[in-house]
XYZ file of C-alpha atoms in Angstrom:
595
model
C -15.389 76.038 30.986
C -14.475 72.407 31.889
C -15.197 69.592 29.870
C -16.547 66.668 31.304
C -15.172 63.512 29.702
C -18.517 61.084 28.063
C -18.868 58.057 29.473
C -18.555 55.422 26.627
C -21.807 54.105 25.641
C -22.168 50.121 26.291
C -21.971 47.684 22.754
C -24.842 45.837 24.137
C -28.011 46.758 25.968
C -28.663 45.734 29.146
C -30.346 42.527 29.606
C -30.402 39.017 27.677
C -31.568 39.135 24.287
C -34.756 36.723 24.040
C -34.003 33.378 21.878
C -35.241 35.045 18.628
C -33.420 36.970 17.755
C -30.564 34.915 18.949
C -31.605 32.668 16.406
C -31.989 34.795 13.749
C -28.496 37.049 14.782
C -30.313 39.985 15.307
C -29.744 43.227 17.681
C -32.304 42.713 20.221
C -33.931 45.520 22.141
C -34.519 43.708 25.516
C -37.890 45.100 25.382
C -40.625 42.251 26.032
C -42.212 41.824 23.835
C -39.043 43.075 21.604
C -39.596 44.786 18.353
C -38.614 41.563 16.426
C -41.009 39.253 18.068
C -43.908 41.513 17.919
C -43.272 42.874 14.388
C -43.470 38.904 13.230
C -45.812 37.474 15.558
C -43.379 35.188 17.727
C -43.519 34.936 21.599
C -40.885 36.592 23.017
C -39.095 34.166 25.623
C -35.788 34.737 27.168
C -33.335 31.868 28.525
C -32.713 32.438 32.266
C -30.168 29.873 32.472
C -27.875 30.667 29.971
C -24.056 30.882 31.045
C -22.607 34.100 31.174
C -19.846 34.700 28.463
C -16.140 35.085 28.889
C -13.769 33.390 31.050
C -14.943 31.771 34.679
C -13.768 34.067 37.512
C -10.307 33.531 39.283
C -9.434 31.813 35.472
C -7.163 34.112 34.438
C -4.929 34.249 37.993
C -4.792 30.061 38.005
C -3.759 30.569 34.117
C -0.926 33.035 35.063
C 0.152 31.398 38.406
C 0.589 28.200 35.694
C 2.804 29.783 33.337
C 4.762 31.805 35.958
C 5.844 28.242 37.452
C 6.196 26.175 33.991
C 8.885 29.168 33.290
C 10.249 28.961 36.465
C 11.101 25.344 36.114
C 12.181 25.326 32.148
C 14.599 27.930 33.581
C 15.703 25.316 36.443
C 15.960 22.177 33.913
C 17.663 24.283 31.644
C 20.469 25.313 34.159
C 20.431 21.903 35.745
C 21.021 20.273 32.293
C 23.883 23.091 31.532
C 25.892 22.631 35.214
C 25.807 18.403 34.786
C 27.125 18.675 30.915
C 29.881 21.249 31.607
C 31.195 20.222 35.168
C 34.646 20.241 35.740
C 36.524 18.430 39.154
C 38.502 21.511 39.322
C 37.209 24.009 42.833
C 38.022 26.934 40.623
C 35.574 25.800 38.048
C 32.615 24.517 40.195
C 33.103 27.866 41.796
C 32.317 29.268 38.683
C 29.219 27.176 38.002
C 27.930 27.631 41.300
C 27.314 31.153 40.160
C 26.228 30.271 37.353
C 22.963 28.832 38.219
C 21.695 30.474 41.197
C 18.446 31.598 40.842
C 17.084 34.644 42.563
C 13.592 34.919 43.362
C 12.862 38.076 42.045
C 8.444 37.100 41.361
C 6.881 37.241 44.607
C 6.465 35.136 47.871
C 4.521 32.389 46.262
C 7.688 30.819 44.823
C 6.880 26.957 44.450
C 8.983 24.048 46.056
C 11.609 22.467 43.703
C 9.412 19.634 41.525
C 10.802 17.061 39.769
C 11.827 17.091 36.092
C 10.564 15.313 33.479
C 14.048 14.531 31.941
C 14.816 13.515 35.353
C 12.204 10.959 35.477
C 12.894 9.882 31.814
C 16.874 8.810 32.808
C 16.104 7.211 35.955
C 18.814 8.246 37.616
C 17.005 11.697 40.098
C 17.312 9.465 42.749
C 21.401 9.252 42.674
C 22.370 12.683 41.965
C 19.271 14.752 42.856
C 18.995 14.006 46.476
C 17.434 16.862 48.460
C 20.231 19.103 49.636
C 19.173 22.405 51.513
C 19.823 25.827 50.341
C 23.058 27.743 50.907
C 21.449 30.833 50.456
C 17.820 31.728 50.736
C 15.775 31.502 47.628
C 18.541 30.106 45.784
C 18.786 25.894 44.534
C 21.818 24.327 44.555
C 22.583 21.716 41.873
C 25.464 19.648 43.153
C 27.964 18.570 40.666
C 27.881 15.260 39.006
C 30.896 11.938 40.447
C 33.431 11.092 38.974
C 33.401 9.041 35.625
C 29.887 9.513 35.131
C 27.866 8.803 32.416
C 24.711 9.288 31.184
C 22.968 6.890 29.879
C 21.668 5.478 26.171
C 18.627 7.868 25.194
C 15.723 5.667 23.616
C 15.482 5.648 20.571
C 12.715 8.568 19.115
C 9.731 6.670 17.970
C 8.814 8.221 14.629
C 5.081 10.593 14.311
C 2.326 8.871 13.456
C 0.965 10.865 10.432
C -2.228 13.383 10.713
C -4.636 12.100 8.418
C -7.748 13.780 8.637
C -11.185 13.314 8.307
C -11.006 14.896 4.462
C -7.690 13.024 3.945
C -9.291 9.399 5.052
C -12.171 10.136 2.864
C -10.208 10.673 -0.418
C -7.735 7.989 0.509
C -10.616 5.376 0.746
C -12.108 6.451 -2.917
C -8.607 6.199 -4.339
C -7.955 2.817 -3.131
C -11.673 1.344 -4.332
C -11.438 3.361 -7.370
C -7.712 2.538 -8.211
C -6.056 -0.371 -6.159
C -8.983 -2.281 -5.719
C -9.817 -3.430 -9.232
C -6.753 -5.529 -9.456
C -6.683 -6.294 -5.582
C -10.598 -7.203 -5.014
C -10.365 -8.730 -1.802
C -12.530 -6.390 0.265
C -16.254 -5.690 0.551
C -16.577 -2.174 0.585
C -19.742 -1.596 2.730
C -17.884 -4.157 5.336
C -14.888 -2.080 5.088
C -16.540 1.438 6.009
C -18.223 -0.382 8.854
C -15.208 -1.481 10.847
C -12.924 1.531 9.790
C -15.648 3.720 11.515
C -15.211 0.990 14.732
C -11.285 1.551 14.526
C -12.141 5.574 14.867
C -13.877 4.868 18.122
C -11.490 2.211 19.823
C -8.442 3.533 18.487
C -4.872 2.028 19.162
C -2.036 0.117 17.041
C -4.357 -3.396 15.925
C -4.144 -5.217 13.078
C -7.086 -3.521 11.603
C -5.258 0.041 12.065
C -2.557 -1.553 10.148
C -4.581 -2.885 7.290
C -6.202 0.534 7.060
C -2.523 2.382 6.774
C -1.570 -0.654 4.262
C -4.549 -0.254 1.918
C -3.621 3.718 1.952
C -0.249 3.309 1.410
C -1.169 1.164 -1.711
C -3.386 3.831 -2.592
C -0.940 7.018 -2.580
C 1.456 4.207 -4.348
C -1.020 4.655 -7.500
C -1.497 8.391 -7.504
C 0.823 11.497 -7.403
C -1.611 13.487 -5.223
C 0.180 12.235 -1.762
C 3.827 12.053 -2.915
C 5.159 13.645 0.048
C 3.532 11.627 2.119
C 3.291 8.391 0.761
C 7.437 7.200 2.488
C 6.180 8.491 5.879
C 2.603 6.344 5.597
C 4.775 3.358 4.322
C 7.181 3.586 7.228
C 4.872 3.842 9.808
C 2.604 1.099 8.120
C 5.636 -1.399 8.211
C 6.863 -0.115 12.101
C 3.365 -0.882 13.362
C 3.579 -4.349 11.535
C 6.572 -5.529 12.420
C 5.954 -4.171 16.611
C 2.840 -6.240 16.417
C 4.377 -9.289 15.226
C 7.290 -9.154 17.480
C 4.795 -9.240 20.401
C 2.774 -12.286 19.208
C 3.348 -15.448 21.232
C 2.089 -17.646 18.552
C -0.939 -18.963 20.589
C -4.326 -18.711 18.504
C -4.653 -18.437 15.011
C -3.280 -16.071 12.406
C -5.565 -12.632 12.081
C -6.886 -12.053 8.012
C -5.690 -8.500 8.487
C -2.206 -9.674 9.220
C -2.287 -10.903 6.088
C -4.302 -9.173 3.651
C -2.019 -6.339 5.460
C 1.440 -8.154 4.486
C 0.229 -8.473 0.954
C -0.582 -4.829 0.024
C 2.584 -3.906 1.477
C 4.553 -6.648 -0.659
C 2.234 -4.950 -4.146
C 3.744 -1.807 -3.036
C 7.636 -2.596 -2.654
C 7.110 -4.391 -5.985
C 6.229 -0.916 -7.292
C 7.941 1.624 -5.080
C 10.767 0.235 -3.179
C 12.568 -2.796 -4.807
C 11.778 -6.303 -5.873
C 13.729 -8.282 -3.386
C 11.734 -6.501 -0.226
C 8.953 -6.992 -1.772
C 10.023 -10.529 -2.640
C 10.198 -11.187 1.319
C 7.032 -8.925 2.126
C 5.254 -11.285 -0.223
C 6.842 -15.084 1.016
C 5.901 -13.734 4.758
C 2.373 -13.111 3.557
C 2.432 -16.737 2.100
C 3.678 -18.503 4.852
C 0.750 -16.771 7.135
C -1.952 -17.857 4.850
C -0.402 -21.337 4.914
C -0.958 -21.073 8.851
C -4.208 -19.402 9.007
C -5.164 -22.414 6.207
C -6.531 -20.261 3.883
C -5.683 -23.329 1.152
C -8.425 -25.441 2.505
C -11.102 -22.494 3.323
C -14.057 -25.083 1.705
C -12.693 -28.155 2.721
C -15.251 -30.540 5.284
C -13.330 -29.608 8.121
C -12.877 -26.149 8.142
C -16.583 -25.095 7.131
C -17.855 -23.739 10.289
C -21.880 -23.737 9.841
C -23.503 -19.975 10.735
C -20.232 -18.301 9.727
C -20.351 -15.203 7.916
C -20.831 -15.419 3.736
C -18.983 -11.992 3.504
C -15.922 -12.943 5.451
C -15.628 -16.902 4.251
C -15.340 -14.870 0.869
C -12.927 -12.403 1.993
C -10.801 -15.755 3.122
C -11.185 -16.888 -0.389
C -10.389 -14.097 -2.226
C -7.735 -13.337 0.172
C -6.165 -16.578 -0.623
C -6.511 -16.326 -4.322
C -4.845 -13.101 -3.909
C -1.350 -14.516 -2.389
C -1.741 -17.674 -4.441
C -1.497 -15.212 -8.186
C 1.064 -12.845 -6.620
C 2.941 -16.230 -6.232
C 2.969 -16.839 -10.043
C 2.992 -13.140 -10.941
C 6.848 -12.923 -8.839
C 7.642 -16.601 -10.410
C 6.660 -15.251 -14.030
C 9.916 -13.631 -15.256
C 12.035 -15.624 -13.134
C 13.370 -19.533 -11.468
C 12.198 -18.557 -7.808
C 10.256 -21.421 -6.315
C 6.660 -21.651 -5.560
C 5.429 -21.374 -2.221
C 1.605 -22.166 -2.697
C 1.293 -24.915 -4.359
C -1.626 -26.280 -6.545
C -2.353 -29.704 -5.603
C -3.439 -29.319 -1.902
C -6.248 -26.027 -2.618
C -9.411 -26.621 -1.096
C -10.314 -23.249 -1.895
C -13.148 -22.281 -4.150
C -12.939 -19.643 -7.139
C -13.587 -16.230 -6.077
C -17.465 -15.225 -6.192
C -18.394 -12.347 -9.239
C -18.023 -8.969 -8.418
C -21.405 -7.892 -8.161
C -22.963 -10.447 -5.715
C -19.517 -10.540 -3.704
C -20.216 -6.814 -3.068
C -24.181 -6.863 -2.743
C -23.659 -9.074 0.475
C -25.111 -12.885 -1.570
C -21.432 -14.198 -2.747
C -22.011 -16.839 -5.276
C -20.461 -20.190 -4.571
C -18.136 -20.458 -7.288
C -16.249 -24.437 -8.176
C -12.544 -25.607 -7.473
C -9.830 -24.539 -9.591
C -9.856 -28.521 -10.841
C -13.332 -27.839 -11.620
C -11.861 -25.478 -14.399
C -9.350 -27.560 -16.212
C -12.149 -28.322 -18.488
C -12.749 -24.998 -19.710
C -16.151 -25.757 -20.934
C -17.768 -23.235 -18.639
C -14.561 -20.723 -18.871
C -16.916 -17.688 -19.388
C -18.897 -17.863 -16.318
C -16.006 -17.318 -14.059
C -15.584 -13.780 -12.527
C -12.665 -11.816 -13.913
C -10.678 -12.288 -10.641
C -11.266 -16.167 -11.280
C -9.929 -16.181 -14.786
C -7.234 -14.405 -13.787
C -6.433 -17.069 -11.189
C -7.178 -20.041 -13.394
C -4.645 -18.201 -16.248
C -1.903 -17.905 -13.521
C -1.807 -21.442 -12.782
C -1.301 -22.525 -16.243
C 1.466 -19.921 -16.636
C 3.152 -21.794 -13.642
C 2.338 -25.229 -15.213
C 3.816 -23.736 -18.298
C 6.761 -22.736 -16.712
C 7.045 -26.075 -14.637
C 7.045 -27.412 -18.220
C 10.237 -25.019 -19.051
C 11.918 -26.296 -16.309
C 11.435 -29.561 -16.989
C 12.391 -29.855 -20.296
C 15.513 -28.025 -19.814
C 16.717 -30.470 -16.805
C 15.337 -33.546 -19.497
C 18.293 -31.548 -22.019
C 20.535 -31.064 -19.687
C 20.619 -35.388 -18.768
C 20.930 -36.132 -22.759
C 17.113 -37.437 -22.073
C 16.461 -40.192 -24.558
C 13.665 -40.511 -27.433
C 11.049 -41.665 -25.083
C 11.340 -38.850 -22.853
C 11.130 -36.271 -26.551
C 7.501 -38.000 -27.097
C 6.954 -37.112 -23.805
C 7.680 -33.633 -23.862
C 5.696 -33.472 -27.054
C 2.772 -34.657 -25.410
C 2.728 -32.348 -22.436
C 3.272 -29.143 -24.668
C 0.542 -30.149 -27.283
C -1.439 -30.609 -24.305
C -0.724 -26.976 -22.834
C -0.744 -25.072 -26.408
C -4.186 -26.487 -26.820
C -5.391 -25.250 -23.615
C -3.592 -21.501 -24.523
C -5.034 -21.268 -27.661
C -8.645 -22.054 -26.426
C -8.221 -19.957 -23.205
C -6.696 -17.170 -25.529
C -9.541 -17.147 -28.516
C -12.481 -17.495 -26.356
C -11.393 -14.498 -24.157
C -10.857 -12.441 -27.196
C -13.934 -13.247 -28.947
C -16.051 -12.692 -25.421
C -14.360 -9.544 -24.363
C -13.815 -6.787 -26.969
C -10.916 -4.735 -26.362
C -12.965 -1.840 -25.141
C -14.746 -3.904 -22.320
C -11.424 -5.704 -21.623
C -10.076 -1.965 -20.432
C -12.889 -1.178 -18.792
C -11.822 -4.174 -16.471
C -8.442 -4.136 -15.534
C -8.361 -7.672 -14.456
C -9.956 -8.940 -17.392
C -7.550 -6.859 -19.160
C -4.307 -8.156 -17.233
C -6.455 -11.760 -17.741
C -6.302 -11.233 -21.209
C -2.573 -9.870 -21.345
C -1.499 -13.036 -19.213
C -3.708 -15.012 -21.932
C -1.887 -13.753 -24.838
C 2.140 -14.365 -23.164
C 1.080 -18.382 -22.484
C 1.179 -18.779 -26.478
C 4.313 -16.661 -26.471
C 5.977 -18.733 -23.559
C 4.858 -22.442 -25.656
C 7.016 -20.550 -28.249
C 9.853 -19.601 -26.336
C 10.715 -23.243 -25.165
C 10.099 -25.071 -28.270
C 12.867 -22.261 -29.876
C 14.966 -23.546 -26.361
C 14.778 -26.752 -27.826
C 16.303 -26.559 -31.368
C 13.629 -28.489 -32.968
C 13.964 -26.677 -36.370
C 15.401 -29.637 -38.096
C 12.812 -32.083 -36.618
C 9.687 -29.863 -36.796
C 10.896 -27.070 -38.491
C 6.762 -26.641 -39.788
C 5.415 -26.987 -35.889
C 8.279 -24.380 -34.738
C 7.337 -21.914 -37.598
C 3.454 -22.624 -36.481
C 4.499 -21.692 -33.102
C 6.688 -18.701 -34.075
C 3.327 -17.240 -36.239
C 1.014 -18.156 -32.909
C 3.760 -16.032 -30.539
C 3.585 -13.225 -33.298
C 0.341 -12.811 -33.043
C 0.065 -12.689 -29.795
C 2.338 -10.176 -29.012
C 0.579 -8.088 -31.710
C -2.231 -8.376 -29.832
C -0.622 -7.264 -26.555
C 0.969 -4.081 -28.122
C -2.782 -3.222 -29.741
C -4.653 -3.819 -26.514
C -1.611 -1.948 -24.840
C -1.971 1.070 -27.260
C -5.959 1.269 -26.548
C -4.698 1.171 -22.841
C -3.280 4.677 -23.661
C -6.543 6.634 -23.601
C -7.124 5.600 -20.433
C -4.308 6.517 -18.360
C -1.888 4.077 -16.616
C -2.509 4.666 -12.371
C -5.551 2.341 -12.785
C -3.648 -0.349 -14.403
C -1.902 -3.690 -12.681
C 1.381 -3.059 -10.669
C 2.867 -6.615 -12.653
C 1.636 -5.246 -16.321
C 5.185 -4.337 -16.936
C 6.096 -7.630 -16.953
C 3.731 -8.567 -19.668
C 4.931 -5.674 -21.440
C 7.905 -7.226 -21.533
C 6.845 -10.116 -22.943
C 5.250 -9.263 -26.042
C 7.579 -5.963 -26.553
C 10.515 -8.479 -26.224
C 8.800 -10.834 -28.868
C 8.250 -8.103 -31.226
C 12.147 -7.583 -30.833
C 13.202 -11.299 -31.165
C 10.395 -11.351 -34.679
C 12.606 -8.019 -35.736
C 15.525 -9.421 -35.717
C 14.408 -12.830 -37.698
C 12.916 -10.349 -40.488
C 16.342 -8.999 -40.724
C 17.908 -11.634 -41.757
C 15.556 -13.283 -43.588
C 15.605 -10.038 -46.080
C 19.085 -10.275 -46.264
C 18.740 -13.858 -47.751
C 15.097 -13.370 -50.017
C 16.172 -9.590 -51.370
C 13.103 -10.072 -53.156
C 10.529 -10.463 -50.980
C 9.002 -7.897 -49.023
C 9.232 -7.059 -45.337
C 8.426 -3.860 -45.517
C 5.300 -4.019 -44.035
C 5.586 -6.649 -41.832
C 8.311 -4.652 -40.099
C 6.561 -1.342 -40.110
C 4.030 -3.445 -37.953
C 6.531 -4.425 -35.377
C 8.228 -1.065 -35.062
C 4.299 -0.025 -34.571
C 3.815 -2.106 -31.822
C 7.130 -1.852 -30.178
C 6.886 1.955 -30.368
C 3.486 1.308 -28.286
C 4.998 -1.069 -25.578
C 7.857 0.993 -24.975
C 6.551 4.193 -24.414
C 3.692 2.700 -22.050
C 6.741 1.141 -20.283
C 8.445 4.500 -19.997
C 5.227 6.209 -18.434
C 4.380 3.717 -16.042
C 8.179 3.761 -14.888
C 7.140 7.228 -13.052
C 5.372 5.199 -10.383
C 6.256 1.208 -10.410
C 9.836 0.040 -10.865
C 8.824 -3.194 -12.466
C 7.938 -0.584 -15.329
C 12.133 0.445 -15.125
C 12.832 -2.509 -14.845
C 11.480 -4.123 -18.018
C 12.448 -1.375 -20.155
C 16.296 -1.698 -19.225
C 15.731 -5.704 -20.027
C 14.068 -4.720 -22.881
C 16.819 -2.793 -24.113
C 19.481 -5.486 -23.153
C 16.800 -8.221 -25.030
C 17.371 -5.794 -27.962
C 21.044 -5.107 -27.763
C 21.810 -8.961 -28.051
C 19.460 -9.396 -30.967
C 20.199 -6.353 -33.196
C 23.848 -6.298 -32.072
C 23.615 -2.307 -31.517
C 23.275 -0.694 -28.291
C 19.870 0.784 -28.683
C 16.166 0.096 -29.397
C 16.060 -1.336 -32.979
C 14.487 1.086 -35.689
C-alpha cells in the first residue's frame, strides 16, 4: 500500500485575526464573533486595511539584481586599482596584465554598462586616463595602462569619527557634568541648557553650541574614570571642531558666548589632563574673546540692552567672572602676566545659586562695591571666590613690587611705603579669613566646593603676607611683626591640612581642578615651619617640640596623600607633589619628604 505524503498543516488560520486579540497577543480563531471577544464581551472588529506582512513583491529580485552589480563593480575597481599600481612600460608585461583583468561575463545577459568609480571621482583625474575605449573582446573591459611618469596624487587627509554618543550616554554625561564640573564652573542654567541641547538634536551640524556641548562633556569624563577610553577621542574631536570653526570666521559680527564658555572648559581640562602650557594658551585665547565680546563691561550704561534676557545677561556675567578667576588661579604659583585686568570691570558679582537657577537672578554689586567687606557674607560662593582671587593678585602685585623696590636699593621712604600697603592687605586677609571660618563650618564648607576652594584661597593670602615679609629680611627690624606673621601663616596652613583631611570622606572627583595648588601652599608651609623647629631644638635642647612637630607631620601626612590621589586624574595634583618634594629637599637637606 502507498503512502500518501500529509500536507503540512498551515501555522496560522486563514483569515485576519480581529484587533483583540491582536492586542492582547492571542491565537485568534477567525471566527466572528471569535471565542475571545465573545467569552469577554468585546465586539469583534477586524482591520481591512492592514498591510500584508513580509517583503513587497519583486523586492527580493531588485535586492539581488543590486548586489549582483555592487560585486560586479568592487571586482572592476579592484582590478582597475591593481593594473594602474603595478604597470610596467615593458609589451611583455602589459601583455601580462592585460590578462590579468579581463573579466568574463559568466552572470547572465543583463550585465550593466561600465559606471564610474567612486575612487575615480574622489582623484579627479577619470577624465585623463579613463576615457571610453571599446572592447577588444566581447564582454570583456579594457583598462588601458597608465603614461609615463605618472603620479597620483596627495590623498586628503582622513577626517577623524565623530564619536557615537547615545541617547543613554548624553544623559549620564549631562548629570556628571552638573553634579561634578559644575559646582566649581557655575556658569550655566541648567533648565536653559536642556532646552537648547534638545534644539541642537533637531538641527544638527558642527555650531558653536555642538561644540560647547562636546566641551562641557569632555570636562565631565575629565572628572570621572567611567569614560576613560573615551575621554582623548571626545577631547580631540571637541578641539578639531573648534579650531575648523574659527578658521572659517571672517571676523564680522560679534564674538558667540559659546565660543567662549567653550574655550574655557577646554583650557580647565588641559590644566588637568594634558599639560599646563596648552592649557595656558587654551585659557589666554578664551581671554582675549571675552575682551572682544566685552564681557568686562556687561552692566555698564552702554551695553545694557533693555528687554534682554535675565538668564543670559547672567550667563555673560558669570561667564566673565569665570575667565577673570582662571586668570589669577594660572597667575597664583607663578610671574605670568595678567590678561584681565581689574580696573576697567563693569561687570557685576555673580547672582546666588538658587535664584540664578530658578530663572529671577539677583542683581548682585561691583567688585569695588566689595572692598569694604562689610556685607562679605551676602555674596554667593562663586562671588567670594571672585572677590578672594583678586586680592590674591593684589597680593601678588604687592610681591612683585616689593621685590623690584629691593632690587633698586629703594630708600627709607619707599620701606614705610611698603609697610603701609602690606598692613593694609594683612588686615583685609585676616578679616576675609576669620569671618569665613566662623560663617562656614568645615562641614558646610565641603558641602560647597567653591566655598571650600573660597576658603582654601582664604587661608594661603595670610600665608603669601608671610612669605614676602620672610623675602624681605626684616628679622632684625621687626623681628616681633615677622614672628606674628610666621604664627598667622602657621595657622593657616593648619587649617588647610584639617579642612583638607575632612575633604577625605568625601572623595576627590568633585573637588576644584586648581586645589592642588593650594595644597601646595599650606603642605609647603608646614615644610618650611618643620624645618625652623629643627633648628630651633637644636639650639633650646630644653624645650619641647615634640608636639608641635607631631602636628606638622599630621598635617603634611594629610596634604600629601590627598595630593597623591588627586594626581590619578589632574596633573596640577603631580605637579605640586614633585615641587613639594623639591620645597622639602632644599629645607631638610635630604632627598625625601621630611619625617
Amino acid at each position: 500500500m502507498e503512502l500518501v505524503p500529509l500536507k503540512p498543516q498551515p501555522r496560522q488560520k486563514p483569515g485576519s485575526a480581529c484587533e483583540e486579540c491582536r492586542k492582547r497577543k492571542l491565537a485568534c480563531d477567525r471566527q466572528r464573533p471569535c471565542k475571545t471577544c465573545a467569552t469577554t464581551g468585546v465586539a469583534c472588529r477586524v482591520n481591512p486595511n492592514r498591510l500584508a506582512r513580509g517583503p513587497k513583491k519583486g523586492g527580493l529580485k531588485t535586492l539581488s539584481s543590486r548586489i549582483d552589480m555592487i560585486e560586479r563593480r568592487l571586482s572592476l575597481d579592484q582590478m582597475n586599482e591593481h593594473s594602474l599600481l603595478g604597470s610596467d612600460t615593458d609589451d611583455t608585461a602589459h601583455h601580462g596584465l592585460n590578462n590579468n583583468i579581463l573579466v568574463a561575463s559568466s552572470a547572465s545577459d543583463r550585465e550593466p554598462s561600465r559606471l564610474p568609480s567612486p575612487c575615480e571621482k574622489n582623484l579627479g583625474w577619470d577624465s585623463e586616463i579613463f576615457v571610453d575605449i571599446p572592447p577588444s573582446t566581447p564582454g570583456i573591459a579594457f583598462v588601458p595602462p597608465p603614461p609615463p611618469n605618472f603620479q597620483f596624487p596627495p590623498s586628503p587627509p582622513l577626517q577623524p569619527k565623530r564619536p557615537a554618543i547615545d541617547e543613554l550616554m548624553r544623559a549620564d554625561l549631562d548629570q556628571l557634568y552638573f553634579d561634578r564640573v559644575h559646582p566649581n564652573v557655575p556658569i550655566f542654567c541648567q533648565s536653559r541648557y536642556y532646552a537648547w541641547s534638545r534644539q541642537i538634536l533637531i538641527t544638527g551640524g558642527p555650531s558653536y553650541l555642538f561644540c560647547l556641548q562636546y566641551a562641557m562633556w569632555t570636562l565631565a569624563m575629565a572628572q570621572s574614570s567611567q569614560f576613560e577610553s573615551f575621554r582623548d577621542h571626545l577631547y580631540g574631536e571637541t578641539r578639531r571642531m573648534l579650531d575648523t570653526l574659527d578658521l572659517n570666521e571672517h571676523g564680522i559680527g560679534g564674538v558667540p558666548i559659546e565660543q567662549i564658555q567653550s574655550w574655557l572648559l577646554l583650557a580647565f581640562y588641559e590644566f588637568a589632563r594634558t599639560n599646563f602650557r596648552r592649557g595656558w594658551i587654551s585659557a589666554g585665547r578664551a581671554f582675549r574673546l571675552a575682551q572682544l565680546a566685552g564681557l568686562h563691561h556687561v552692566d555698564s550704561s552702554d551695553s545694557t540692552a533693555d528687554g534682554e534676557d535675565p538668564i543670559l545677561t547672567e550667563e555673560r556675567r558669570r561667564t566673565f567672572w569665570l575667565a577673570y578667576c582662571l586668570d589669577r588661579f594660572v597667575c597664583m604659583g607663578n610671574r605670568l602676566p595678567l590678561t584681565l585686568v581689574e580696573d576697567v570691570i563693569l561687570t557685576r558679582l555673580p547672582s546666588p545659586e538658587l535664584s540664578f537657577q530658578n530663572g529671577h537672578p539677583i542683581q548682585m554689586g561691583f567688585l569695588s562695591d566689595a572692598a569694604g567687606w562689610a556685607d562679605y557674607g551676602m555674596l554667593s560662593s562663586f562671588a567670594e571666590c571672585a572677590v578672594i582671587a583678586s586680592l590674591i593678585e593684589r597680593i601678588r602685585s604687592h610681591s612683585q613690587r616689593s621685590s623690584t623696590e629691593r632690587a633698586y636699593q629703594a630708600v627709607p621712604a619707599d620701606f614705610w611705603e611698603f609697610w603701609e600697603r602690606h598692613e593694609r592687605l594683612a588686615k583685609t586677609a585676616i578679616g576675609i579669613s576669620s569671618s569665613l571660618t566662623e560663617s562656614y563650618p568645615v562641614i558646610s564648607a565641603i558641602s560647597d566646593p567653591m566655598l571650600y576652594f573660597a576658603l582654601m584661597m582664604a587661608h594661603t593670602t595670610i600665608i603669601q603676607l608671610c612669605q614676602i615679609l620672610e623675602s624681605m629680611r626684616l628679622e632684625d627690624q621687626c623681628g616681633q611683626t615677622v614672628l606674628e606673621f610666621q604664627n598667622r601663616a602657621m595657622s593657616a596652613a593648619q587649617n588647610i591640612a584639617a579642612l583638607v583631611k575632612a575633604h577625605e570622606h568625601v572623595g576627590y572627583f568633585k573637588s576644584h581642578i586648581f586645589l592642588p595648588i593650594l595644597v601646595f601652599s599650606g603642605a609647603s608651609r608646614l615644610i618650611s615651619h618643620q624645618a625652623m623647629t629643627i633648628d630651633g631644638a637644636r639650639h633650646d635642647q630644653q624645650g619641647s617640640q615634640a608636639d608641635i612637630r607631631h602636628g606638622v607631620d599630621v598635617g603634611l601626612e594629610s596634604c600629601i596623600n590627598a595630593l597623591e590621589k588627586i594626581q590619578s586624574f589632574n596633573n596640577l595634583a603631580r605637579d605640586s607633589r614633585d615641587r613639594l618634594y623639591i620645597v622639602d629637599g632644599q629645607d631638610s637637606g635630604t632627598g625625601g619628604y621630611a619625617q
